[in-house]
PDB file of C-alpha atoms in Angstrom:
ATOM      1  CA  UNK A 246     -36.270  40.915 -43.796  1.00 42.00           C
ATOM      2  CA  UNK A 247     -34.795  39.657 -40.511  1.00 43.00           C
ATOM      3  CA  UNK A 248     -32.592  36.674 -39.857  1.00 41.00           C
ATOM      4  CA  UNK A 249     -35.354  34.954 -37.933  1.00 36.00           C
ATOM      5  CA  UNK A 250     -37.760  35.376 -40.870  1.00 31.00           C
ATOM      6  CA  UNK A 251     -35.130  33.910 -43.205  1.00 37.00           C
ATOM      7  CA  UNK A 252     -34.644  30.954 -40.862  1.00 36.00           C
ATOM      8  CA  UNK A 253     -38.336  30.315 -40.332  1.00 40.00           C
ATOM      9  CA  UNK A 254     -39.102  30.460 -44.046  1.00 42.00           C
ATOM     10  CA  UNK A 255     -36.108  28.874 -45.687  1.00 46.00           C
ATOM     11  CA  UNK A 256     -37.817  25.501 -46.421  1.00 55.00           C
ATOM     12  CA  UNK A 257     -34.980  23.391 -44.977  1.00 62.00           C
ATOM     13  CA  UNK A 258     -37.527  20.636 -44.207  1.00 65.00           C
ATOM     14  CA  UNK A 259     -40.519  21.386 -46.359  1.00 67.00           C
ATOM     15  CA  UNK A 260     -41.889  23.021 -49.463  1.00 70.00           C
ATOM     16  CA  UNK A 261     -39.650  25.635 -51.038  1.00 65.00           C
ATOM     17  CA  UNK A 262     -41.613  28.514 -52.429  1.00 65.00           C
ATOM     18  CA  UNK A 263     -38.550  29.918 -54.196  1.00 63.00           C
ATOM     19  CA  UNK A 264     -37.479  28.125 -57.331  1.00 75.00           C
ATOM     20  CA  UNK A 265     -34.050  27.959 -58.908  1.00 90.00           C
ATOM     21  CA  UNK A 266     -32.641  27.779 -62.421  1.00 93.00           C
ATOM     22  CA  UNK A 267     -31.797  24.073 -62.125  1.00 94.00           C
ATOM     23  CA  UNK A 268     -35.073  23.144 -60.445  1.00 94.00           C
ATOM     24  CA  UNK A 269     -37.133  25.025 -63.068  1.00 94.00           C
ATOM     25  CA  UNK A 270     -35.088  23.590 -65.965  1.00 96.00           C
ATOM     26  CA  UNK A 271     -35.309  20.003 -64.754  1.00 97.00           C
ATOM     27  CA  UNK A 272     -39.016  20.321 -64.077  1.00 96.00           C
ATOM     28  CA  UNK A 273     -39.634  21.698 -67.569  1.00 96.00           C
ATOM     29  CA  UNK A 274     -37.386  19.114 -69.182  1.00 97.00           C
ATOM     30  CA  UNK A 275     -39.246  16.297 -67.434  1.00 97.00           C
ATOM     31  CA  UNK A 276     -42.618  17.586 -68.547  1.00 96.00           C
ATOM     32  CA  UNK A 277     -41.401  17.910 -72.149  1.00 95.00           C
ATOM     33  CA  UNK A 278     -39.650  14.572 -72.278  1.00 95.00           C
ATOM     34  CA  UNK A 279     -42.600  12.716 -70.712  1.00 95.00           C
ATOM     35  CA  UNK A 280     -45.076  14.435 -73.045  1.00 92.00           C
ATOM     36  CA  UNK A 281     -42.893  13.795 -76.116  1.00 89.00           C
ATOM     37  CA  UNK A 282     -41.924  10.170 -75.280  1.00 85.00           C
ATOM     38  CA  UNK A 283     -45.259   9.069 -73.763  1.00 81.00           C
ATOM     39  CA  UNK A 284     -47.803  11.295 -75.515  1.00 70.00           C
ATOM     40  CA  UNK A 285     -50.272   8.525 -76.252  1.00 76.00           C
ATOM     41  CA  UNK A 286     -50.214   6.831 -72.833  1.00 87.00           C
ATOM     42  CA  UNK A 287     -49.637   9.602 -70.283  1.00 92.00           C
ATOM     43  CA  UNK A 288     -51.169  12.991 -69.525  1.00 94.00           C
ATOM     44  CA  UNK A 289     -48.406  15.087 -67.961  1.00 96.00           C
ATOM     45  CA  UNK A 290     -48.987  17.961 -65.523  1.00 95.00           C
ATOM     46  CA  UNK A 291     -46.840  20.237 -63.366  1.00 95.00           C
ATOM     47  CA  UNK A 292     -47.682  21.635 -59.926  1.00 94.00           C
ATOM     48  CA  UNK A 293     -51.102  19.936 -59.807  1.00 96.00           C
ATOM     49  CA  UNK A 294     -52.809  20.153 -56.387  1.00 96.00           C
ATOM     50  CA  UNK A 295     -53.889  16.705 -55.165  1.00 97.00           C
ATOM     51  CA  UNK A 296     -56.724  16.568 -52.632  1.00 96.00           C
ATOM     52  CA  UNK A 297     -55.591  14.602 -49.567  1.00 97.00           C
ATOM     53  CA  UNK A 298     -58.257  15.932 -47.204  1.00 95.00           C
ATOM     54  CA  UNK A 299     -59.721  12.446 -46.787  1.00 95.00           C
ATOM     55  CA  UNK A 300     -56.424  10.912 -45.642  1.00 95.00           C
ATOM     56  CA  UNK A 301     -54.422  11.151 -42.404  1.00 95.00           C
ATOM     57  CA  UNK A 302     -50.865  11.597 -43.522  1.00 95.00           C
ATOM     58  CA  UNK A 303     -49.689  13.241 -40.250  1.00 94.00           C
ATOM     59  CA  UNK A 304     -47.055  10.546 -39.759  1.00 95.00           C
ATOM     60  CA  UNK A 305     -45.130  11.938 -42.751  1.00 95.00           C
ATOM     61  CA  UNK A 306     -44.821  15.451 -41.187  1.00 93.00           C
ATOM     62  CA  UNK A 307     -45.494  17.271 -44.486  1.00 93.00           C
ATOM     63  CA  UNK A 308     -46.998  20.358 -42.944  1.00 90.00           C
ATOM     64  CA  UNK A 309     -50.235  20.049 -44.928  1.00 90.00           C
ATOM     65  CA  UNK A 310     -53.595  18.352 -44.392  1.00 89.00           C
ATOM     66  CA  UNK A 311     -55.585  19.310 -47.479  1.00 94.00           C
ATOM     67  CA  UNK A 312     -53.326  19.097 -50.502  1.00 94.00           C
ATOM     68  CA  UNK A 313     -50.043  17.833 -51.738  1.00 96.00           C
ATOM     69  CA  UNK A 314     -48.429  19.108 -54.931  1.00 95.00           C
ATOM     70  CA  UNK A 315     -45.823  17.116 -56.936  1.00 97.00           C
ATOM     71  CA  UNK A 316     -43.482  19.058 -59.168  1.00 96.00           C
ATOM     72  CA  UNK A 317     -44.567  16.824 -62.078  1.00 98.00           C
ATOM     73  CA  UNK A 318     -47.193  14.129 -62.274  1.00 97.00           C
ATOM     74  CA  UNK A 319     -48.645  11.894 -64.949  1.00 96.00           C
ATOM     75  CA  UNK A 320     -51.847   9.964 -65.430  1.00 96.00           C
ATOM     76  CA  UNK A 321     -52.641   6.975 -67.614  1.00 94.00           C
ATOM     77  CA  UNK A 322     -56.339   7.868 -67.217  1.00 93.00           C
ATOM     78  CA  UNK A 323     -56.826  11.624 -67.135  1.00 90.00           C
ATOM     79  CA  UNK A 324     -59.006  13.019 -64.308  1.00 90.00           C
ATOM     80  CA  UNK A 325     -62.386  14.199 -65.596  1.00 90.00           C
ATOM     81  CA  UNK A 326     -63.738  17.642 -65.051  1.00 88.00           C
ATOM     82  CA  UNK A 327     -67.410  17.394 -63.963  1.00 87.00           C
ATOM     83  CA  UNK A 328     -69.969  18.586 -66.581  1.00 87.00           C
ATOM     84  CA  UNK A 329     -70.982  21.640 -64.595  1.00 89.00           C
ATOM     85  CA  UNK A 330     -67.433  22.739 -63.888  1.00 87.00           C
ATOM     86  CA  UNK A 331     -64.805  24.378 -66.078  1.00 89.00           C
ATOM     87  CA  UNK A 332     -61.722  23.277 -64.081  1.00 90.00           C
ATOM     88  CA  UNK A 333     -60.602  21.474 -60.951  1.00 88.00           C
ATOM     89  CA  UNK A 334     -58.641  23.330 -58.295  1.00 90.00           C
ATOM     90  CA  UNK A 335     -57.734  20.074 -56.478  1.00 93.00           C
ATOM     91  CA  UNK A 336     -57.814  16.637 -57.989  1.00 95.00           C
ATOM     92  CA  UNK A 337     -58.809  13.668 -55.835  1.00 95.00           C
ATOM     93  CA  UNK A 338     -57.627  11.034 -58.320  1.00 96.00           C
ATOM     94  CA  UNK A 339     -54.015  10.201 -57.575  1.00 97.00           C
ATOM     95  CA  UNK A 340     -51.545  10.155 -60.462  1.00 98.00           C
ATOM     96  CA  UNK A 341     -49.767   7.042 -61.660  1.00 97.00           C
ATOM     97  CA  UNK A 342     -46.414   8.881 -61.518  1.00 98.00           C
ATOM     98  CA  UNK A 343     -45.312  11.661 -59.118  1.00 98.00           C
ATOM     99  CA  UNK A 344     -41.987  13.385 -59.517  1.00 98.00           C
ATOM    100  CA  UNK A 345     -40.249  15.581 -56.906  1.00 97.00           C
ATOM    101  CA  UNK A 346     -37.289  17.774 -57.869  1.00 96.00           C
ATOM    102  CA  UNK A 347     -35.087  18.791 -55.009  1.00 95.00           C
ATOM    103  CA  UNK A 348     -34.803  22.533 -54.552  1.00 92.00           C
ATOM    104  CA  UNK A 349     -31.592  24.070 -53.158  1.00 90.00           C
ATOM    105  CA  UNK A 350     -33.351  24.798 -49.836  1.00 88.00           C
ATOM    106  CA  UNK A 351     -35.160  21.523 -49.377  1.00 91.00           C
ATOM    107  CA  UNK A 352     -34.119  18.526 -47.327  1.00 91.00           C
ATOM    108  CA  UNK A 353     -33.894  15.180 -49.137  1.00 94.00           C
ATOM    109  CA  UNK A 354     -35.539  13.593 -46.083  1.00 94.00           C
ATOM    110  CA  UNK A 355     -38.642  15.747 -46.580  1.00 94.00           C
ATOM    111  CA  UNK A 356     -38.997  14.678 -50.198  1.00 96.00           C
ATOM    112  CA  UNK A 357     -38.527  11.025 -49.218  1.00 97.00           C
ATOM    113  CA  UNK A 358     -41.373  11.392 -46.678  1.00 96.00           C
ATOM    114  CA  UNK A 359     -43.458  12.990 -49.380  1.00 97.00           C
ATOM    115  CA  UNK A 360     -42.713  10.098 -51.764  1.00 98.00           C
ATOM    116  CA  UNK A 361     -43.695   7.607 -49.062  1.00 98.00           C
ATOM    117  CA  UNK A 362     -46.988   9.492 -48.620  1.00 97.00           C
ATOM    118  CA  UNK A 363     -47.623   9.376 -52.410  1.00 98.00           C
ATOM    119  CA  UNK A 364     -47.054   5.601 -52.393  1.00 98.00           C
ATOM    120  CA  UNK A 365     -49.485   5.223 -49.471  1.00 97.00           C
ATOM    121  CA  UNK A 366     -52.020   7.213 -51.503  1.00 97.00           C
ATOM    122  CA  UNK A 367     -51.755   4.738 -54.327  1.00 97.00           C
ATOM    123  CA  UNK A 368     -49.308   6.445 -56.651  1.00 98.00           C
ATOM    124  CA  UNK A 369     -47.632   3.602 -58.598  1.00 98.00           C
ATOM    125  CA  UNK A 370     -44.202   5.176 -59.125  1.00 98.00           C
ATOM    126  CA  UNK A 371     -42.363   8.191 -57.680  1.00 98.00           C
ATOM    127  CA  UNK A 372     -39.123   9.810 -58.775  1.00 98.00           C
ATOM    128  CA  UNK A 373     -36.773  11.805 -56.638  1.00 98.00           C
ATOM    129  CA  UNK A 374     -34.622  14.031 -58.838  1.00 98.00           C
ATOM    130  CA  UNK A 375     -31.506  15.815 -57.480  1.00 97.00           C
ATOM    131  CA  UNK A 376     -30.346  18.367 -60.084  1.00 96.00           C
ATOM    132  CA  UNK A 377     -27.056  19.174 -58.298  1.00 95.00           C
ATOM    133  CA  UNK A 378     -25.909  15.535 -58.527  1.00 96.00           C
ATOM    134  CA  UNK A 379     -27.689  14.774 -61.796  1.00 97.00           C
ATOM    135  CA  UNK A 380     -29.307  11.845 -60.015  1.00 98.00           C
ATOM    136  CA  UNK A 381     -32.709  10.204 -60.129  1.00 98.00           C
ATOM    137  CA  UNK A 382     -34.116   7.544 -57.747  1.00 98.00           C
ATOM    138  CA  UNK A 383     -37.214   5.706 -59.017  1.00 98.00           C
ATOM    139  CA  UNK A 384     -39.374   4.370 -56.164  1.00 98.00           C
ATOM    140  CA  UNK A 385     -42.032   1.678 -56.571  1.00 96.00           C
ATOM    141  CA  UNK A 386     -42.362   1.006 -52.871  1.00 96.00           C
ATOM    142  CA  UNK A 387     -41.239   2.832 -49.728  1.00 95.00           C
ATOM    143  CA  UNK A 388     -37.450   2.553 -49.321  1.00 91.00           C
ATOM    144  CA  UNK A 389     -37.137   0.521 -52.513  1.00 95.00           C
ATOM    145  CA  UNK A 390     -35.655   2.377 -55.447  1.00 97.00           C
ATOM    146  CA  UNK A 391     -33.401   2.130 -58.432  1.00 98.00           C
ATOM    147  CA  UNK A 392     -30.744   4.764 -58.959  1.00 98.00           C
ATOM    148  CA  UNK A 393     -29.773   6.492 -62.135  1.00 98.00           C
ATOM    149  CA  UNK A 394     -27.058   9.099 -62.814  1.00 97.00           C
ATOM    150  CA  UNK A 395     -25.055  10.323 -65.812  1.00 96.00           C
ATOM    151  CA  UNK A 396     -23.235   6.933 -65.876  1.00 97.00           C
ATOM    152  CA  UNK A 397     -26.617   5.535 -66.975  1.00 96.00           C
ATOM    153  CA  UNK A 398     -27.866   6.261 -70.473  1.00 96.00           C
ATOM    154  CA  UNK A 399     -31.483   6.163 -69.514  1.00 96.00           C
ATOM    155  CA  UNK A 400     -33.734   6.513 -66.499  1.00 97.00           C
ATOM    156  CA  UNK A 401     -35.963   3.448 -66.552  1.00 97.00           C
ATOM    157  CA  UNK A 402     -39.310   3.190 -64.770  1.00 97.00           C
ATOM    158  CA  UNK A 403     -40.450  -0.376 -65.162  1.00 96.00           C
ATOM    159  CA  UNK A 404     -43.744   0.178 -63.314  1.00 96.00           C
ATOM    160  CA  UNK A 405     -44.949   2.879 -65.748  1.00 94.00           C
ATOM    161  CA  UNK A 406     -42.904   1.524 -68.675  1.00 94.00           C
ATOM    162  CA  UNK A 407     -40.928   4.705 -69.307  1.00 94.00           C
ATOM    163  CA  UNK A 408     -37.419   5.114 -70.653  1.00 95.00           C
ATOM    164  CA  UNK A 409     -35.953   8.588 -70.907  1.00 95.00           C
ATOM    165  CA  UNK A 410     -32.449   9.735 -71.874  1.00 96.00           C
ATOM    166  CA  UNK A 411     -31.084  10.868 -68.494  1.00 97.00           C
ATOM    167  CA  UNK A 412     -28.724  13.483 -69.880  1.00 97.00           C
ATOM    168  CA  UNK A 413     -31.724  15.282 -71.450  1.00 96.00           C
ATOM    169  CA  UNK A 414     -33.311  15.655 -68.022  1.00 97.00           C
ATOM    170  CA  UNK A 415     -30.455  17.818 -66.825  1.00 97.00           C
ATOM    171  CA  UNK A 416     -29.615  19.764 -69.989  1.00 93.00           C
ATOM    172  CA  UNK A 417     -30.013  23.504 -69.645  1.00 87.00           C
TER     173      UNK A 417
END
């Protein structure tokens, strides 16, 4: 592996194909907490491919035209698998909640652009989670968010009506 390969594929401003302990832990914790706390009203999924082929999101510079993949997403009304299919590779129905967890080699600005794209696509609420700082920003509109950290007891999403103990999100 050369230095140029490392530089070109280090995901400084895009998707990071290499996970980390904190990223994986936070992603799993969020899935579990959302499923446990909101079992009756939310279907929770991780790494679900959303079909964006019908949209022009080029202004967000995400490096993709066909699909976008949140770390965690949740639906109040679960997407339906057509009768003659056994699964969906890409889902065209946008989730109600999309969560992005910052990886060590991602830029915060990339995830903010991605969140703005989700909001344009009709996602009601988006979370930006930064494991290193134990911080969560809950967005309901572009550039409008509420911040939560370990000084908060809960992360509160008023749009989706979710309250989660914030310390549990970051517990390894």
